[in-house]
C-alpha positions as semicolon CSV with decimal commas, in nm:
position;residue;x (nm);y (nm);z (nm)
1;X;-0,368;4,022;0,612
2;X;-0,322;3,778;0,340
3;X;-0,576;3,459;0,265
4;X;-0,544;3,510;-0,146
5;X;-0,521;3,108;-0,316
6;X;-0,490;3,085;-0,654
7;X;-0,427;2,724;-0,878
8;X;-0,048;2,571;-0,896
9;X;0,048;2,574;-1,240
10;X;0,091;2,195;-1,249
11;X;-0,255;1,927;-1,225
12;X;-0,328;1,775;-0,936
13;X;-0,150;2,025;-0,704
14;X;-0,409;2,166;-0,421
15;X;-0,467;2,537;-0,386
16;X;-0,216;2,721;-0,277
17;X;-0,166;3,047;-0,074
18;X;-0,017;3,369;-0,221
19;X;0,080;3,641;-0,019
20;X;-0,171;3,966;-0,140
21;X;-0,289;4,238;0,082
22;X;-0,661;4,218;0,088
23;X;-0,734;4,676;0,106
24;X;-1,064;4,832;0,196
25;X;-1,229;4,518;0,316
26;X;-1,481;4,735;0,545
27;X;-1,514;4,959;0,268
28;X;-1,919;5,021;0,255
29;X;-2,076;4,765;-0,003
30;X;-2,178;4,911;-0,313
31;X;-2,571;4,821;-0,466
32;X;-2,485;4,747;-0,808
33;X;-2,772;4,684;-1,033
34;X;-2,834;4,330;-1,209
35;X;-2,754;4,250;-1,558
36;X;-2,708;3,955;-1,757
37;X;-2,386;3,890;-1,901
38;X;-2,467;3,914;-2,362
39;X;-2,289;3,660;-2,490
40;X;-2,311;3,463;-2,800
41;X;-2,440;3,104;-2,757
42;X;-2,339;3,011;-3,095
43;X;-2,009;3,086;-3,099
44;X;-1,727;2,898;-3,014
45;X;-1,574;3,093;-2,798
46;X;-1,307;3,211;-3,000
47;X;-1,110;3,431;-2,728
48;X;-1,025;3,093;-2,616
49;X;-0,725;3,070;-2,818
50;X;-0,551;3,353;-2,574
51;X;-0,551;3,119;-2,293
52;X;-0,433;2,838;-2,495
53;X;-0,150;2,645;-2,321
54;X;-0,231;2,929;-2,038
55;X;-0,450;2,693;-1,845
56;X;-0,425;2,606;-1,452
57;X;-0,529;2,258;-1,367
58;X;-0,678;2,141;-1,056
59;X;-0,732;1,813;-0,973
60;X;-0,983;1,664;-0,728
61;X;-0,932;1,330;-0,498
62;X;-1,132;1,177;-0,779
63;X;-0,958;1,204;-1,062
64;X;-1,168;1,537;-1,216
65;X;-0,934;1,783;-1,370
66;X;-1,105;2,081;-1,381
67;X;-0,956;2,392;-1,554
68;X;-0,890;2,732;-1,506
69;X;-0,760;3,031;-1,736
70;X;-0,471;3,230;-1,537
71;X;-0,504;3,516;-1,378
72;X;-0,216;3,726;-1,534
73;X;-0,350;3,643;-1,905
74;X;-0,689;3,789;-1,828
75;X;-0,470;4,082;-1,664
76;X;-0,311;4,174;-2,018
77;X;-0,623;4,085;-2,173
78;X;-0,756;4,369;-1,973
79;X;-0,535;4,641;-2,029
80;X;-0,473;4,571;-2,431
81;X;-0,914;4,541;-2,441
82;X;-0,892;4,903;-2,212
83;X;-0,629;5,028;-2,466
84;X;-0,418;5,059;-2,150
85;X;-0,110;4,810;-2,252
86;X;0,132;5,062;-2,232
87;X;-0,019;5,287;-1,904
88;X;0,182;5,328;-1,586
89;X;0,018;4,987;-1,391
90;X;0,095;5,167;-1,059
91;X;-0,109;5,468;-1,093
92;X;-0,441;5,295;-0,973
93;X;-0,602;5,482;-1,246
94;X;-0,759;5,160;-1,466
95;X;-1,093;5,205;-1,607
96;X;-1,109;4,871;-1,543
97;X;-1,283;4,759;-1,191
98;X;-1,072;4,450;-1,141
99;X;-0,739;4,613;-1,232
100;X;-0,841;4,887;-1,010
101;X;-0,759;4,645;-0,734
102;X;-0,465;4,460;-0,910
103;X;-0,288;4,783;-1,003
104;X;-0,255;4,831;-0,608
105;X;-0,153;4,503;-0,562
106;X;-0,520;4,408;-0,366
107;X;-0,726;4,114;-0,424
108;X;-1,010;4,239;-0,305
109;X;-1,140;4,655;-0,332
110;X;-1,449;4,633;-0,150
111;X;-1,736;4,841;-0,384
112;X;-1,480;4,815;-0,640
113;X;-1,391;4,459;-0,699
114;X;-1,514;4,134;-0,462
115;X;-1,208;3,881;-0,526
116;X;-1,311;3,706;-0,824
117;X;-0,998;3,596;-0,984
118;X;-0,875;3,413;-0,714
119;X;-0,950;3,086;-0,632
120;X;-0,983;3,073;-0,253
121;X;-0,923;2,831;0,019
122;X;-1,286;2,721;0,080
123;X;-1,346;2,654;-0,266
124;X;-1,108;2,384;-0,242
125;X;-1,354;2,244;0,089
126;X;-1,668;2,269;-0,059
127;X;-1,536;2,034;-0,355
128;X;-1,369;1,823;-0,133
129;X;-1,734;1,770;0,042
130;X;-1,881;1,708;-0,291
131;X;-1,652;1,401;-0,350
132;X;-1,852;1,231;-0,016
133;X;-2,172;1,238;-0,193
134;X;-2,277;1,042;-0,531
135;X;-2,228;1,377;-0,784
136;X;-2,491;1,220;-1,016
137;X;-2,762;1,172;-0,746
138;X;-2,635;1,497;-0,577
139;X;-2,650;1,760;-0,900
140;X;-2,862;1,551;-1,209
141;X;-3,136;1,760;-1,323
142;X;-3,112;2,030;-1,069
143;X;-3,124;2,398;-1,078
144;X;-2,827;2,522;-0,926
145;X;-2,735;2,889;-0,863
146;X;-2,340;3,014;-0,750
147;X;-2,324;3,306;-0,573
148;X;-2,002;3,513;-0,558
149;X;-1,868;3,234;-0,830
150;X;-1,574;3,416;-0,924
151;X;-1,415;3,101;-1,113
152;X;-1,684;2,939;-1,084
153;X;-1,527;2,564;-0,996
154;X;-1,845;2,465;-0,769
155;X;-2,109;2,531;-1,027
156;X;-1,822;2,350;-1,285
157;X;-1,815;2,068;-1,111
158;X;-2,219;2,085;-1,087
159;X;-2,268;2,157;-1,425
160;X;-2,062;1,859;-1,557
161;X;-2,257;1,627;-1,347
162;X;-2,588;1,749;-1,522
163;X;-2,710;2,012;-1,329
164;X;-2,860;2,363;-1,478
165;X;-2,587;2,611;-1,332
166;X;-2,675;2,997;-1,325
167;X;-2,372;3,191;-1,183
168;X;-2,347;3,520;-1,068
169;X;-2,075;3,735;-0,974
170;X;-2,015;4,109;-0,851
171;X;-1,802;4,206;-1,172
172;X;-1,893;4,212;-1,505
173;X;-1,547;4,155;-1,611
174;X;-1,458;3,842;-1,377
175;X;-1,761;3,619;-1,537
176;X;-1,650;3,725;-1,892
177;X;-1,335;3,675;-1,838
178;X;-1,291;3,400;-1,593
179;X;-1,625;3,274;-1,519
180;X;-1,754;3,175;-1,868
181;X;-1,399;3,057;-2,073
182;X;-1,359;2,850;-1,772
183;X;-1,717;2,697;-1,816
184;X;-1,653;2,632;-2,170
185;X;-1,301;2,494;-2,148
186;X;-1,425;2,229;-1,864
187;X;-1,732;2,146;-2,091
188;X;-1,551;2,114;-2,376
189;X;-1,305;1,839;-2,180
190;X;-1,590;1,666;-2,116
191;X;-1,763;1,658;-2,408
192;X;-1,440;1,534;-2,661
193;X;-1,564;1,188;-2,568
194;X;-1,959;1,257;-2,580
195;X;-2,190;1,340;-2,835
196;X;-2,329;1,669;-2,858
197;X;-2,701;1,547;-2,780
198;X;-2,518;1,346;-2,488
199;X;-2,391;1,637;-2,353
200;X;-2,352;1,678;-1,917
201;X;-2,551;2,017;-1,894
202;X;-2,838;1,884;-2,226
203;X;-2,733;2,149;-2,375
204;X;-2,828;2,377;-2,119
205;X;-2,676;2,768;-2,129
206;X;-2,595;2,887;-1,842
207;X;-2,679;3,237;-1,733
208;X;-2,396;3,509;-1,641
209;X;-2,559;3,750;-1,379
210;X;-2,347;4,058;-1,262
211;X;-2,425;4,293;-0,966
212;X;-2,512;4,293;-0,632
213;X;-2,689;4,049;-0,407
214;X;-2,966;4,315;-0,314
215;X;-3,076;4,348;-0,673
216;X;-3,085;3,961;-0,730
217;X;-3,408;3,791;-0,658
218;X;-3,623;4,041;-0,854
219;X;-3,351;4,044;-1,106
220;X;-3,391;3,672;-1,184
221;X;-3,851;3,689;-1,135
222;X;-3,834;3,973;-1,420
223;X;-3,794;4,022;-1,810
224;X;-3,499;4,127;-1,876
225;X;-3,328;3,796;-1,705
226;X;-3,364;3,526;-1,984
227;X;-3,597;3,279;-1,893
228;X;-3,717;3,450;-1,642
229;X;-3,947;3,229;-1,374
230;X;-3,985;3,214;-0,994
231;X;-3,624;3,250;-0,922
232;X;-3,598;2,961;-0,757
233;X;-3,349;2,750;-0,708
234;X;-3,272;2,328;-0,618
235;X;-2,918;2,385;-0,477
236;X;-2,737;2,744;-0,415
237;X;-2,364;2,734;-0,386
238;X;-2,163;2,965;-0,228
239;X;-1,837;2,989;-0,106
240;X;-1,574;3,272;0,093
241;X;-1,855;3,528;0,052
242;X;-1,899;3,578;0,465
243;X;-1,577;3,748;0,465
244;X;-1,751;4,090;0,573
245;X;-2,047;4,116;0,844
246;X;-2,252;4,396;0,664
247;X;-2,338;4,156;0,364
248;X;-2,441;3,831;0,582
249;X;-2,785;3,930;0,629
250;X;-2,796;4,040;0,272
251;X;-2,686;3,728;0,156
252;X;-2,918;3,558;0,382
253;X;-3,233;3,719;0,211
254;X;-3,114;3,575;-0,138
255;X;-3,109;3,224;0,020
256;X;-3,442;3,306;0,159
257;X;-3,576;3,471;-0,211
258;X;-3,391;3,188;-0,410
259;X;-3,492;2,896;-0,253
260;X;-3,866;2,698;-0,153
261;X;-3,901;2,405;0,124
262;X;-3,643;2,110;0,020
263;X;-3,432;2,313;-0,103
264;X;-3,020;2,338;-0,016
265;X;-2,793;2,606;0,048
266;X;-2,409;2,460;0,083
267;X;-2,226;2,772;0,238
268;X;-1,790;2,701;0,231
269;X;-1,617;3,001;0,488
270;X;-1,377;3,032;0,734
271;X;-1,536;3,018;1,098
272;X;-1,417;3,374;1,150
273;X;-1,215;3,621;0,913
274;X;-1,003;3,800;1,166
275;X;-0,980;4,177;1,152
276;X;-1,332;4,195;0,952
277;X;-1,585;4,013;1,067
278;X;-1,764;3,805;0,880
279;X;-1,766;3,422;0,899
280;X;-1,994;3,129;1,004
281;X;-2,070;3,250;1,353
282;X;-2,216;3,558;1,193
283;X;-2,389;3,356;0,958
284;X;-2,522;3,092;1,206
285;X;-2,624;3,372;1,428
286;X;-2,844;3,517;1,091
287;X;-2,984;3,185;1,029
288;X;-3,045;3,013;1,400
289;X;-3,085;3,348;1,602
290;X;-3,270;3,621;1,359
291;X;-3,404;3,386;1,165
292;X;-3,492;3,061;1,322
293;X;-3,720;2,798;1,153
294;X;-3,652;2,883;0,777
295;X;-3,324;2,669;0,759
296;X;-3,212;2,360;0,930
297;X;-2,821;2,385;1,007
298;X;-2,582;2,110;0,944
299;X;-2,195;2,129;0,947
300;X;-2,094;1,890;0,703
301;X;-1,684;1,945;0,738
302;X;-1,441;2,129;0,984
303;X;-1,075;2,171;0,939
304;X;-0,892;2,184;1,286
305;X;-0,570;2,335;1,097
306;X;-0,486;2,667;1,080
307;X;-0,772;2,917;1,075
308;X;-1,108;2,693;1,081
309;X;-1,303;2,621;0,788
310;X;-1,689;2,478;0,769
311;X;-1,892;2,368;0,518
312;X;-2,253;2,400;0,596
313;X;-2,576;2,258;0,454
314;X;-2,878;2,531;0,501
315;X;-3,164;2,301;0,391
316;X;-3,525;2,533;0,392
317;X;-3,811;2,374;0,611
């Protein structure tokens, strides 16, 4: 089975696919507590300079060029930070969870490691959908959450059109070392030709939340999540996280948790990921058959080609 996309190294090129086995896909979900990601808000990033001329570009039908640190740099910078430059890379053995899957040449160990480091198909969708909508109107001011962000381009492109991004991720390592250089490095972009006090997010931090979907919503209403409130959310993003049937309903209870009347879910998938379930069938038959009247459903875009891909707009009655 392979539906792994990662960035062409050249700007605007589109995603394309790379042949990876995806392993252990029906692997049992793991609960993973929540945490917040520590970093340094007053620092400039200074890992940064690892990825220098590493970057991927990807450009939208707009002209945005949004940016991306590559996959294989974070890979070294994992095994030299694990003291592991010089271990046998085919052992499976990494202390690491993401090069637990790399090592045996998955992109995705379910439990382990949920895909992060790619960027997949649907991502490229759900920004495609955002280009038929005024960004401003669409993302000024709100409070946006991204679930299963991996790289995070969706809250990006949110976040530099002045919304309050949260993102959240499985693995620890993916938003530290994907998730957050690539917020910076698109935020810097943007800001070489603003002012500081002018800048897209108001100087908004966003918040790096690691775990499992369970644990989220009373995660994000308690103490230990910085600025802790009602956990509630304007606009969630989320996108290729139906690929597996036992974590729809899961996911469906952090809409539910994360979100109060008015607000909008914008789901990206494939229709139906053959071999393991999952999809938007099993999520429209979560939303419209188990639990009818708390969303209205909306497909906002279908692809005809190849296997079929949706984007759909959950907004909460």
């Amino acid at each position: 089975m392979a539906f792994a996309f990662n960035f062409d190294d050249s700007a605007g090129s589109n995603v394309s696919p790379e042949k990876h086995e995806v392993n252990s896909i029906t692997q049992k979900y793991k609960q993973k507590p929540c945490k917040e990601l520590d970093v340094c808000q007053d620092d400039d990033f200074k890992d940064l300079a690892l990825f220098k001329g590493g970057l991927h570009s990807f450009e939208l039908r707009d002209g945005t060029v949004l940016k991306g640190v590559k996959v294989e740099l974070v890979e070294n910078e994992l095994f030299a930070s694990a003291g592991e430059k010089h271990k046998d890379k085919d052992n499976g053995n990494s202390s690491s969870e993401v090069l637990k899957a790399h090592t045996l040449g998955s992109d995705l160990l379910a439990g382990v490691y949920e895909g992060g480091m790619k960027i997949w198909e649907c991502t490229g969708d759900l920004l495609d959908y955002f280009l038929t909508h005024d960004p401003e109107l669409m993302f000024n001011g709100k409070k946006v959450l991204e679930l299963g962000c991996g790289a995070g381009l969706p809250g990006i492109y949110a976040m530099l059109h002045g919304a309050h991004v949260d993102f959240q991720d499985y693995n620890e390592e993916v938003l530290g070392h994907v998730t957050r250089p690539n917020c910076i490095i698109n935020l810097k972009e943007k800001e070489k030709d603003k002012e500081k006090e002018d800048s897209p997010n108001d100087g908004y931090h966003p918040r790096y939340i690691h775990g499992s979907w369970d644990n989220l919503p009373t995660f994000l209403r308690s103490e230990a999540c910085s600025g802790h409130g009602n956990g509630e959310y304007d606009i969630i993003l989320t996108s290729e996280t139906l690929y597996a049937t036992p974590t729809v309903s899961t996911l469906v209870e952090v809409f539910e948790a994360c979100t109060r009347k008015g607000s909008v879910v914008y789901v990206a998938s494939k229709t139906y990921y053959f071999g393991v379930g999952g999809g938007t069938k099993a999520l429209r038959d979560e939303i419209v058959n188990k639990r009818a009247g708390l969303f209205e459903w909306s497909t906002e875009l279908s692809t005809e080609t190849g296997v079929k891909r949706e984007v759909i707009k959950l907004t909460r009655i």
